[in-house]
Short mmCIF file of C-alpha atoms in Angstrom, two decimals:
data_model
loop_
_atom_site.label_atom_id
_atom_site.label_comp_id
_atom_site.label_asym_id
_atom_site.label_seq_id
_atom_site.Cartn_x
_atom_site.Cartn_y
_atom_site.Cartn_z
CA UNK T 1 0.00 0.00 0.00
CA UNK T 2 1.38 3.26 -0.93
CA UNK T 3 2.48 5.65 2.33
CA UNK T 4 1.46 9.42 1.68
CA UNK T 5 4.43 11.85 0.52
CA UNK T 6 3.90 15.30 2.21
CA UNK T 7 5.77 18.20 2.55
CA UNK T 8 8.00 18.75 5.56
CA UNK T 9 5.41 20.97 8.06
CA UNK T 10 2.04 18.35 6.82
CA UNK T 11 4.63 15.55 7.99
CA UNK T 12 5.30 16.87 11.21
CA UNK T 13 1.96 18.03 11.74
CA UNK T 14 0.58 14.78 13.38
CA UNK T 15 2.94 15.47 16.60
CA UNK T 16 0.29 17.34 19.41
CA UNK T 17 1.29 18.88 22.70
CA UNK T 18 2.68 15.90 25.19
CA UNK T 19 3.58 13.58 22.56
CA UNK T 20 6.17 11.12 22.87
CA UNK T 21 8.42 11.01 19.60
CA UNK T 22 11.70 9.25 18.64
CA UNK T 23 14.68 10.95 16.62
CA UNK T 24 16.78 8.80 14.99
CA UNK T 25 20.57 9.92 14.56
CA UNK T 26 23.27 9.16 16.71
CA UNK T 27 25.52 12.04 17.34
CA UNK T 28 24.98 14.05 13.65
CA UNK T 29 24.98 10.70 11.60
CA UNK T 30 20.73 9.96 11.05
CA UNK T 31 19.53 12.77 12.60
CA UNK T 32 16.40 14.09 10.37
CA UNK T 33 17.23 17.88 10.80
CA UNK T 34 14.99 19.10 8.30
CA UNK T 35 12.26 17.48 10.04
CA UNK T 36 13.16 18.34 13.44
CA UNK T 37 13.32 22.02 12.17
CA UNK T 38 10.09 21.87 10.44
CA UNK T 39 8.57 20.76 14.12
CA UNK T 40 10.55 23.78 15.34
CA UNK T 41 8.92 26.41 12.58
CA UNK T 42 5.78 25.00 13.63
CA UNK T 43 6.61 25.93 17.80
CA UNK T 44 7.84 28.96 16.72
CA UNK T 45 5.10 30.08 14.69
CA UNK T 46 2.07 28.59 17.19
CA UNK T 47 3.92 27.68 20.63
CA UNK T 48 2.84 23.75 19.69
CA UNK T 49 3.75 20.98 19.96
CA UNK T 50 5.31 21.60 23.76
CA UNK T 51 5.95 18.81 27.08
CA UNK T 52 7.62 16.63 24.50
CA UNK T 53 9.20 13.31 25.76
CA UNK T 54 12.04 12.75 22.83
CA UNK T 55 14.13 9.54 21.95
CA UNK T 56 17.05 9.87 20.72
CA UNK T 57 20.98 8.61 21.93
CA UNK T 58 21.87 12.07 22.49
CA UNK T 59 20.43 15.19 23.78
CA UNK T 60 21.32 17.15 21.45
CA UNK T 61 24.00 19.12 20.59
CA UNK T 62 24.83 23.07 19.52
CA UNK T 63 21.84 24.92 18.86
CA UNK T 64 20.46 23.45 16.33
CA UNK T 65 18.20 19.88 15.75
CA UNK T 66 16.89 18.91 19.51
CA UNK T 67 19.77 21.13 21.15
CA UNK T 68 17.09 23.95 19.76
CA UNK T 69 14.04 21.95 20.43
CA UNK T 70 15.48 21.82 24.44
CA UNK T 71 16.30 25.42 24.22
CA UNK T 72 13.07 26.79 23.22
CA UNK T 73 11.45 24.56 25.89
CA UNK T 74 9.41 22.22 23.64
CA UNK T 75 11.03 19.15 25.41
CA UNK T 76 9.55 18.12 28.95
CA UNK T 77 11.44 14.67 28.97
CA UNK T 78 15.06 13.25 27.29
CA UNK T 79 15.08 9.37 26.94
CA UNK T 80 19.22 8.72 26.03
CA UNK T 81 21.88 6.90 26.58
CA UNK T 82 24.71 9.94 26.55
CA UNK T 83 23.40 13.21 27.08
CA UNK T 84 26.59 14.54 27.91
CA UNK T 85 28.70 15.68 24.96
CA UNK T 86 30.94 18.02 24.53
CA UNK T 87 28.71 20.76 23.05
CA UNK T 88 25.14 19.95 25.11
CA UNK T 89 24.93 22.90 26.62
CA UNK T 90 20.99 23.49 25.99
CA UNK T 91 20.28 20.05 27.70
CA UNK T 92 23.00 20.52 30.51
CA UNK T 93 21.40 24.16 31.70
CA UNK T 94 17.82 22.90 31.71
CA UNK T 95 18.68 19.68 33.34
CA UNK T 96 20.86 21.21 35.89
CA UNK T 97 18.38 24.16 36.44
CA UNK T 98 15.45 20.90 37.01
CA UNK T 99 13.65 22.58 34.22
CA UNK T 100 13.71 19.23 31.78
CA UNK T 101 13.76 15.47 32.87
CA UNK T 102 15.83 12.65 32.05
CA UNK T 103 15.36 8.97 31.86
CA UNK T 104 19.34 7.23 31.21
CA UNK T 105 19.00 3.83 29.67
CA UNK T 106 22.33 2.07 28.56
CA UNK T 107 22.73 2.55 25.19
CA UNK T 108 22.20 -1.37 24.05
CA UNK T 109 19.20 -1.60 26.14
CA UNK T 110 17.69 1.47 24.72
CA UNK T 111 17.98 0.44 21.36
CA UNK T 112 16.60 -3.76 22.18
CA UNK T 113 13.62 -1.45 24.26
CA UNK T 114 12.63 0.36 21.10
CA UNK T 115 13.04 -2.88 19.33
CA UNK T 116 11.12 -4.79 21.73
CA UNK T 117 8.18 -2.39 21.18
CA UNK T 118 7.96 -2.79 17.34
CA UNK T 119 8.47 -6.99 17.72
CA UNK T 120 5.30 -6.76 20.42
CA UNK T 121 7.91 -7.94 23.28
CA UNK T 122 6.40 -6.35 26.59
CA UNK T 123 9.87 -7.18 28.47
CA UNK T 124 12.48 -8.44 28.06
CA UNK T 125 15.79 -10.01 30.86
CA UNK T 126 19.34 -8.17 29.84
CA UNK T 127 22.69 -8.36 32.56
CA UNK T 128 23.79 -4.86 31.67
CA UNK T 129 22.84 -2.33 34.18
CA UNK T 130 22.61 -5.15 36.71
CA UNK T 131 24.24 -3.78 40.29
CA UNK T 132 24.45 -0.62 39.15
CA UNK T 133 21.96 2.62 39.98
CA UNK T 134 20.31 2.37 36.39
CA UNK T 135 18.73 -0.89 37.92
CA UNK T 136 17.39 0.29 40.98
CA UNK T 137 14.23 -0.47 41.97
CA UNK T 138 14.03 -3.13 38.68
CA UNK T 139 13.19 -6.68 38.71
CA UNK T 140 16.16 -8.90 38.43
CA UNK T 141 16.34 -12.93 37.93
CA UNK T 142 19.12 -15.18 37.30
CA UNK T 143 19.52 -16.99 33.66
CA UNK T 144 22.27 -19.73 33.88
CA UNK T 145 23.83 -17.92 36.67
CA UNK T 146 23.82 -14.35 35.61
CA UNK T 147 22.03 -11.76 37.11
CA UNK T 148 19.93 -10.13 34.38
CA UNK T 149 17.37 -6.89 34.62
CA UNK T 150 13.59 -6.86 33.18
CA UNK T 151 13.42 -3.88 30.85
CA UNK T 152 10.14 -2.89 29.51
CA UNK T 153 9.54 -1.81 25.73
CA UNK T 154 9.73 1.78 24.76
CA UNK T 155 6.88 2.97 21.98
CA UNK T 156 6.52 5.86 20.57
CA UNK T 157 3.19 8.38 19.12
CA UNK T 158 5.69 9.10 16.29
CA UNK T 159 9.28 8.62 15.22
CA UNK T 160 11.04 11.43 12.76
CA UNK T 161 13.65 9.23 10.67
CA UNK T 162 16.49 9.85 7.99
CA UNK T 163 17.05 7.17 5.97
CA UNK T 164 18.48 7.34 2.21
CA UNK T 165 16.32 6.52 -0.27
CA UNK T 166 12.50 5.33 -0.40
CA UNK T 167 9.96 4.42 -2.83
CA UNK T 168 6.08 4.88 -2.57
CA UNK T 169 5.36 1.65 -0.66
CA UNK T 170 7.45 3.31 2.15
CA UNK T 171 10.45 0.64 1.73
CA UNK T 172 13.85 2.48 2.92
CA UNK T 173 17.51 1.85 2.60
CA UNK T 174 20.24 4.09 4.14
CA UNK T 175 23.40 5.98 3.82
CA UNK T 176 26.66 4.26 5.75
CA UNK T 177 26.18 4.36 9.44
CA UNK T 178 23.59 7.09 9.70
CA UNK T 179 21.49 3.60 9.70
CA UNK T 180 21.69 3.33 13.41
CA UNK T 181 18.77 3.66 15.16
CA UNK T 182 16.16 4.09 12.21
CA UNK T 183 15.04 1.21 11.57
CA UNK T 184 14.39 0.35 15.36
CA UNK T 185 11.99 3.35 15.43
CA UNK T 186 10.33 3.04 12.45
CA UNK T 187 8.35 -0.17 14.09
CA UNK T 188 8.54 1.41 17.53
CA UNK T 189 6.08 4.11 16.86
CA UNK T 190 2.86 4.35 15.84
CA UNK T 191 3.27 6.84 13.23
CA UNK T 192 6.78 7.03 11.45
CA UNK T 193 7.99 10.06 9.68
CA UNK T 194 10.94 9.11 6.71
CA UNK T 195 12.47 12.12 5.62
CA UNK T 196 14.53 10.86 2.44
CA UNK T 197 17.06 12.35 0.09
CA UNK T 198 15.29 10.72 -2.99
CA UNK T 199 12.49 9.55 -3.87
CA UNK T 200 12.24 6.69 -6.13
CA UNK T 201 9.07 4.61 -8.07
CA UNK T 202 8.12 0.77 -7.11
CA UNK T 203 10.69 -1.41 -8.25
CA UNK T 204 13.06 1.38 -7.98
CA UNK T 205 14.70 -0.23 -5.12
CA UNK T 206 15.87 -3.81 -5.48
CA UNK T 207 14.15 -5.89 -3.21
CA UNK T 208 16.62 -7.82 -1.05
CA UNK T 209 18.31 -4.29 -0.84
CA UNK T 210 15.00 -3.24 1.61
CA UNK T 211 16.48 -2.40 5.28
CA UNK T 212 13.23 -1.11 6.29
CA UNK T 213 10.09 -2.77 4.72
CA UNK T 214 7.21 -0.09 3.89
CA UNK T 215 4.87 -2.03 6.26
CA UNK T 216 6.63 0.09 9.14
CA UNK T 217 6.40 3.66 7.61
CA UNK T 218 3.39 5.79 7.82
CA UNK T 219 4.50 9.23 5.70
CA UNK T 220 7.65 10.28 3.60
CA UNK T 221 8.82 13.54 2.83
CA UNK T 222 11.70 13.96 -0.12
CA UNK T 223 14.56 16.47 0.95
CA UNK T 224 16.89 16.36 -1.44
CA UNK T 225 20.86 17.09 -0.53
CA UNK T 226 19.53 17.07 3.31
CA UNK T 227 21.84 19.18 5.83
CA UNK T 228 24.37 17.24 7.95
CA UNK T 229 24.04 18.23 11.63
CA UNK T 230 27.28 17.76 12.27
CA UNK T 231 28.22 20.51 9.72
CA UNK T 232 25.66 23.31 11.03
CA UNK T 233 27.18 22.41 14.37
CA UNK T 234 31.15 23.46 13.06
CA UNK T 235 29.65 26.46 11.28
CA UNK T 236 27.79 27.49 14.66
CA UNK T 237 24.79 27.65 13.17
CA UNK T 238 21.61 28.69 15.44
CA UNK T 239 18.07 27.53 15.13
CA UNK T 240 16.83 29.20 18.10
CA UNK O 1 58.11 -1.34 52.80
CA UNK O 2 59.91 0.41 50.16
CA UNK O 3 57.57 3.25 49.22
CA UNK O 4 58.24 4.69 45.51
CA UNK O 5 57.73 8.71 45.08
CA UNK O 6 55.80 10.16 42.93
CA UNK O 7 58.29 12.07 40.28
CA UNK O 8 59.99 8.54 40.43
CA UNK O 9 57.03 6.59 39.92
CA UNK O 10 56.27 9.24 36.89
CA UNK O 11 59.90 8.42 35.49
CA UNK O 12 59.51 4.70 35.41
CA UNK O 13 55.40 4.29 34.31
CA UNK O 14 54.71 3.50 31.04
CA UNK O 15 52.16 6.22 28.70
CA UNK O 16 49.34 5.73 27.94
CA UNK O 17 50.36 4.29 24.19
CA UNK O 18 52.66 2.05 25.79
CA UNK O 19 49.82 0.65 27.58
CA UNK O 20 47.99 0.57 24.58
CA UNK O 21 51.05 -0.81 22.70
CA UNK O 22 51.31 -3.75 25.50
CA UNK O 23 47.27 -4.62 25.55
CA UNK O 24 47.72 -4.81 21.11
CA UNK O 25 50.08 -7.78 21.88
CA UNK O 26 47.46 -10.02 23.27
CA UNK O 27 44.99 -9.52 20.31
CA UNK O 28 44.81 -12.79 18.35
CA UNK O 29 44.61 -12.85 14.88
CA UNK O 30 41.27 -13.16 13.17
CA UNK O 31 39.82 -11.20 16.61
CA UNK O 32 36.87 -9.14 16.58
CA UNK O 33 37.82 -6.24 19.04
CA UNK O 34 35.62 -3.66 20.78
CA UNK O 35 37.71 -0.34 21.94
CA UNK O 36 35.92 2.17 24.30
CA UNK O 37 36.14 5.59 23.59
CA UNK O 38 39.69 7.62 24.40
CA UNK O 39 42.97 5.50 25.86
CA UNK O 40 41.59 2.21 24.01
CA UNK O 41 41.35 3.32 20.77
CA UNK O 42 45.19 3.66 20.40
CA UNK O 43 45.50 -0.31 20.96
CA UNK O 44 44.62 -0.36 17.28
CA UNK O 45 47.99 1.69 16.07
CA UNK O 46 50.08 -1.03 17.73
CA UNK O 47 48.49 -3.77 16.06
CA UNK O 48 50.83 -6.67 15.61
CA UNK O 49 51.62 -7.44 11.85
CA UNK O 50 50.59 -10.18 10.16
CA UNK O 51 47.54 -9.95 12.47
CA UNK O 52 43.99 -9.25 10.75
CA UNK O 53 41.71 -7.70 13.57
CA UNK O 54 37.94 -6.76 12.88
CA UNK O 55 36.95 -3.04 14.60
CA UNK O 56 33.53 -3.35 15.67
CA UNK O 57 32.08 0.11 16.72
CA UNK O 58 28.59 0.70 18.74
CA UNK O 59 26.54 3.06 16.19
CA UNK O 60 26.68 -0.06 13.73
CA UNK O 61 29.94 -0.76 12.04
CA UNK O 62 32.32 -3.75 11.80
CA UNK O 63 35.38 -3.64 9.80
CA UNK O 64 36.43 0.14 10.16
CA UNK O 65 39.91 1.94 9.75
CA UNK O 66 41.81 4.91 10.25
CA UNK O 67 40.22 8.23 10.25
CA UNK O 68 40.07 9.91 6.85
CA UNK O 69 42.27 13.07 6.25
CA UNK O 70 40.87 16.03 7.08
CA UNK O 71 38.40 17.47 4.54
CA UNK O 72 37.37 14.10 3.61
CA UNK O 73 35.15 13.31 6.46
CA UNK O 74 31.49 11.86 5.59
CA UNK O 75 29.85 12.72 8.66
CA UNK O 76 27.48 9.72 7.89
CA UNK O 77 30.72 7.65 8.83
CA UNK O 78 31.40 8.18 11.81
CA UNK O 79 32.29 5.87 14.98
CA UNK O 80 30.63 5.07 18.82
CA UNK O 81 33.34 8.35 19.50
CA UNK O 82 31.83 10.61 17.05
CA UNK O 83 35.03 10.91 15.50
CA UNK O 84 34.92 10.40 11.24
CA UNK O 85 36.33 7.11 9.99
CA UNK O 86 36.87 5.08 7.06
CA UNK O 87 35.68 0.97 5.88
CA UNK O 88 37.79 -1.87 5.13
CA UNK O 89 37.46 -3.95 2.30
CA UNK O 90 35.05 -6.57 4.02
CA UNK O 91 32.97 -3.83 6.37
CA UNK O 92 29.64 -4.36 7.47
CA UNK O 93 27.29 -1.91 8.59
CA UNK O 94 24.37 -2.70 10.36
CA UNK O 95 21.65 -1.14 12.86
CA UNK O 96 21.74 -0.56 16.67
CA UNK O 97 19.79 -3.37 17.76
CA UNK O 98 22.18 -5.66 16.12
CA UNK O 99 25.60 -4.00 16.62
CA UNK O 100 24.44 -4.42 20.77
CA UNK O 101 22.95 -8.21 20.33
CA UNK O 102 27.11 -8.76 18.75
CA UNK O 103 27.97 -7.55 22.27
CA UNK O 104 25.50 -8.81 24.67
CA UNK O 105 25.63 -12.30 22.17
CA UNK O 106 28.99 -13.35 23.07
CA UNK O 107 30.26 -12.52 19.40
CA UNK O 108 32.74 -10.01 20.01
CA UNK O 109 36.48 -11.68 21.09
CA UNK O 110 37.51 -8.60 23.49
CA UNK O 111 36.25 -4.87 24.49
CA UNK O 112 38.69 -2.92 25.94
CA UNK O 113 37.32 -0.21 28.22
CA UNK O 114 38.96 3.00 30.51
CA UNK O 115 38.40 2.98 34.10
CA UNK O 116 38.24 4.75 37.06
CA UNK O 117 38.14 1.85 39.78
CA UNK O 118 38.41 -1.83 39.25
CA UNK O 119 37.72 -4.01 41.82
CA UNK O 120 39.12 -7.53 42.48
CA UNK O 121 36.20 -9.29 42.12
CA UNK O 122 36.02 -7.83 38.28
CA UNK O 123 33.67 -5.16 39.40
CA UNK O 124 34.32 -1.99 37.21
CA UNK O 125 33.24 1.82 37.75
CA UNK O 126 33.95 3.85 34.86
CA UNK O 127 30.53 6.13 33.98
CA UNK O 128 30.79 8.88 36.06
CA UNK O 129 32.38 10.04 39.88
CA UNK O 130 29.74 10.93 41.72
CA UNK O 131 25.95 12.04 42.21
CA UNK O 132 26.76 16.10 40.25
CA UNK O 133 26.63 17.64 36.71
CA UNK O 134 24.67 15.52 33.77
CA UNK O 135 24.92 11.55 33.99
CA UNK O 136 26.01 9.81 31.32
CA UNK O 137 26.41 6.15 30.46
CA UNK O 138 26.11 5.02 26.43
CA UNK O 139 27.44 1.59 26.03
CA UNK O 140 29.19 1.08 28.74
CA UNK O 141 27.28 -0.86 30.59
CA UNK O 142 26.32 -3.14 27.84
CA UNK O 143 29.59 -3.54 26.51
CA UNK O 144 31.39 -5.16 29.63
CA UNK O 145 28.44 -8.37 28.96
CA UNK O 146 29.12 -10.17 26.41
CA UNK O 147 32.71 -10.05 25.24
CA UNK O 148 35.02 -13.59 25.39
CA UNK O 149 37.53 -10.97 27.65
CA UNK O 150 36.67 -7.38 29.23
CA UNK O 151 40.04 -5.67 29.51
CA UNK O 152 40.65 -1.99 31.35
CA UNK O 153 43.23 0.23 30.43
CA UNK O 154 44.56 2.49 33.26
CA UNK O 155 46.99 4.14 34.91
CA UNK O 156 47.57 2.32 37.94
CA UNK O 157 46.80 5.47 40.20
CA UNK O 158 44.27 8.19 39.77
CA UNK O 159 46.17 11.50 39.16
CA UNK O 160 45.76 12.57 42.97
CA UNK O 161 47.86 8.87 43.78
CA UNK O 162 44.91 7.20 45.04
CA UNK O 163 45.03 3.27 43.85
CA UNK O 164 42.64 2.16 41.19
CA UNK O 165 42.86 -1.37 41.68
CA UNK O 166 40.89 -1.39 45.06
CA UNK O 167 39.06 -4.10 47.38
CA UNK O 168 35.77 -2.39 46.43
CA UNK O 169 34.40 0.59 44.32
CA UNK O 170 33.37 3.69 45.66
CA UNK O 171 32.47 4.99 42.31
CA UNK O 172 29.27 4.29 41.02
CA UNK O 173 29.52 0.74 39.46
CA UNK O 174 29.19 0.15 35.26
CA UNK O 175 29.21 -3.77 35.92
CA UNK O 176 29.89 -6.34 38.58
CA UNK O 177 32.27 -8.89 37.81
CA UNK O 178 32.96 -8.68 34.60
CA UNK O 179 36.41 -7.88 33.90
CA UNK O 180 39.23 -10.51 33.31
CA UNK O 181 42.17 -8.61 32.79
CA UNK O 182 43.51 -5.01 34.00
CA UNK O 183 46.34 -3.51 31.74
CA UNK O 184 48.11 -0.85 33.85
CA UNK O 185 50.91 2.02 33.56
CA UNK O 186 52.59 -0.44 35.85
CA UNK O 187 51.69 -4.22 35.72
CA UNK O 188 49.12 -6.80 33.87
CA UNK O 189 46.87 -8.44 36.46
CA UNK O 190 43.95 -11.01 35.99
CA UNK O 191 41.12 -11.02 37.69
CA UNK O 192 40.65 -14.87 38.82
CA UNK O 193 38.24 -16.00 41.44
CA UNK O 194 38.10 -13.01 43.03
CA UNK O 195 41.45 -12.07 43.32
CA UNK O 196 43.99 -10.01 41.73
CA UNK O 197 46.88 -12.35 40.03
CA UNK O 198 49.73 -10.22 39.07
CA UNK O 199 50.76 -11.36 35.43
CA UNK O 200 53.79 -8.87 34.71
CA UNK O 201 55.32 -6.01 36.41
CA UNK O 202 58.37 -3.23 35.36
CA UNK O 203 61.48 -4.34 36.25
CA UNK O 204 62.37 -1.09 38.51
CA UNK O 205 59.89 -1.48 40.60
CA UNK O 206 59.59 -4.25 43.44
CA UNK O 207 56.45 -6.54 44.22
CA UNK O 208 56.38 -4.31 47.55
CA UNK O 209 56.92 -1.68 46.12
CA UNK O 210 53.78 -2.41 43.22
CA UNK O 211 51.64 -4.03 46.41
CA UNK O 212 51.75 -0.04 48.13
CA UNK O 213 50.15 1.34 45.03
CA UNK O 214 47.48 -1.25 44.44
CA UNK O 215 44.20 -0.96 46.48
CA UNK O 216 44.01 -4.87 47.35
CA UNK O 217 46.03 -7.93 47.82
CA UNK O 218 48.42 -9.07 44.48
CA UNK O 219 48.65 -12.54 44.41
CA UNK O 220 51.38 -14.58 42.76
CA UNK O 221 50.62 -17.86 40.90
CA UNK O 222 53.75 -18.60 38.63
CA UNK O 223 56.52 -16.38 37.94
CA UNK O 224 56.04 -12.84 37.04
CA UNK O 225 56.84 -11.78 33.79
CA UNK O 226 58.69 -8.48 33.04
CA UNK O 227 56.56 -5.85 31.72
CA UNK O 228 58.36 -3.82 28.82
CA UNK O 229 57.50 -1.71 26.18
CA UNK O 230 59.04 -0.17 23.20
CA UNK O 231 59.72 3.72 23.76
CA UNK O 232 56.74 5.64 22.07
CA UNK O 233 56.45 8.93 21.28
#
């Protein structure tokens, strides 16, 4: 069945006030910044959507992509593994200032949560975290001798993903390691937003080249020659 | 006791690449090999020849090299560091959920991780100090399940002297038991039902003398083997 193709702001119209939405990108590599910044015109222009809980690895970095999501206070909640790096300054003032929560999840675990939720696995039993204060309070059991925590699945309303190219039916493939944690999300949320640099026809892309079959992608916008976080980050670049 | 002063103790220690040069040596050929972020990364200059490791890096990528020259960087490519690199001939590249199940699978030979304590029950704390500023973990904790061998890298004292082999952590903990082998700026040591078995040492500095500087008992099995490295810049 074909998924619709929208422009950027119809595509990122579905997120409402409170909702919880996954960002895929790890550091700059995947992260849909065209998309995030359409979400951000939208704020900017309306105040909405605000109290977002966002999942991503990160929490953003610069002032630009979630960095400038944080910053203008559209985020009530981080889910992440490293919050921490070396330019996070919009996360680390809020967080430190209690103005924005934050759920830490090892990074592993987050991703087999967010897979979990798109294979309809409630729980699941994983050693890491075990003795440590990211398992407090969690239910542990032994599995041939090893201490192991339950984690629960992590869904999402919607997920905003960058993958490579797509065609009509929604089938992706991606560019080098900005693969990551895209197609995890894309059958962890209900509603999953591609944003892809081309475009292509049924057929276009060879079958057993699929990395994301079509079944888990609701909408897809085409952004041609998409921005690289990484690079608005070095040229100081502020969406804000 | 003898007890060894500091400016002596900073004459004699090997660098941090000579650590890294002396943990490469133990990497078998045909080994895939995790390296944590920082000090472990430089195990891969000192790569024995004639030995064909396989990188495997968190965001999804077995089979990378060195770091392209600057100006060629695909930010797309990039490794668990953030730092650009390049593929082999033979790379794979894959998605999160898989690059964490090679981990937590048992597929992955060795991960070599930094540390701030390690205990000698194999208990490691390397995430963060204490309870201030922004937490953050990634794949640490994940990565110290899973491997065939969990190796630290350290200096064998913290920079204000205090002993980072210990008894117990104080630090928060990234994983209990889990490390087999500690690779310091002044001995090897295993970690072997519950105990600390001293492997090699430098040849300037006594067993007492080592034993003052370490945080818990060093036990001797079978003779102790010289530590030495090649001068490195």
């Amino acid at each position: 069945m074909n998924c619709t193709t929208l422009p950027l702001a119809d595509a990122v119209s579905v997120i409402e006030d409170n909702s919880v939405v996954m960002i895929s990108g790890f550091g700059g590599s995947g992260t849909p910044i065209e998309l995030i910044h359409a979400l951000i015109d939208r704020f900017k222009a309306s105040g909405s959507p605000n109290n977002l809980t966002i999942i991503n690895n990160n929490a953003g970095t610069g002032k630009v992509g979630i960095a400038a999501m944080i910053k203008l206070g559209m985020v009530k909640k981080m889910i992440c593994s490293f919050p921490r790096s070396s330019d996070a300054h919009a996360f680390s003032e809020k967080y430190l200032a209690g103005e924005i929560e934050l759920e830490l999840v090892p990074q592993g675990t987050l991703a087999e949560r967010i897979r979990a939720a798109g294979a309809g696995i409630p729980a699941f039993f994983t050693p890491a975290g075990f003795g440590t204060e990211l398992a407090e309070g969690k239910t542990v059991q032994e599995f041939d001798g090893k201490p192991c925590v339950m984690e629960h699945w992590l869904k999402a309303d919607v997920a905003l993903i960058k993958a490579d190219i797509a065609d009509s039916h929604g089938n992706l493939t991606y560019r080098l390691a900005a693969r990551n944690f895209s197609p995890l999300m894309c059958m962890a949320a209900h509603h999953t937003v591609a944003q892809v640099s081309q475009l292509v026809n049924p057929g276009g892309i060879n079958p057993e080249h699929v990395v994301t079959p079509g079944i888990f992608v609701e909408a897809v916008v085409e952004v041609p020659n998409p921005k690289q976080e990484e690079l608005l980050i070095r040229a100081g670049e502020d969406y804000t | 006791m003898s007890i060894i002063n500091p400016e002596n103790l900073k004459q004699i220690k090997l660098t941090n690449t000579q650590i890294a040069w002396r943990a490469a040596q133990d990497i078998q050929d045909g080994a895939y090999v995790n390296l944590g972020i920082g000090i472990p990364e430089l195990i891969a200059r000192y790569q024995p020849q004639g030995r064909q490791v396989t990188y495997h890096t968190e965001n999804g990528v077995l089979g990378f090299g060195e770091a392209p020259a600057e100006g060629r960087e695909d930010w797309d490519l990039i490794n668990a560091g953030k730092k650009a690199i390049t593929l082999n001939n033979g790379a794979a590249i894959f998605h999160h959920a898989d690059s964490f199940a090679m981990v937590r699978g048992g597929h992955l030979d060795l991960a070599v991780l930094g540390a701030y304590q390690v205990s000698q029950t194999g208990d490691l704390a390397n995430w963060r100090v204490g309870s201030k500023g922004v937490p953050a973990v990634g794949g640490a904790m994940d990565l110290v399940h899973g491997a065939k061998a969990v190796a630290v890298i350290t200096d064998h004292v913290s920079k204000d002297g205090k002993p980072k082999l210990v008894e117990q952590c104080t630090f928060p903990l990234t994983g209990v038991g889990c490390i087999t082998r500690v690779y310091t700026s002044l001995a090897v040591v295993d970690i072997q039902h519950q105990k600390f078995v001293l492997r090699e040492k430098l040849p300037d500095l006594s067993f007492e003398q080592l034993q003052s500087l370490t945080g818990a008992t060093l036990h001797v099995e079978n003779e102790v083997a010289t530590l030495n490295a090649p001068p490195i810049d």
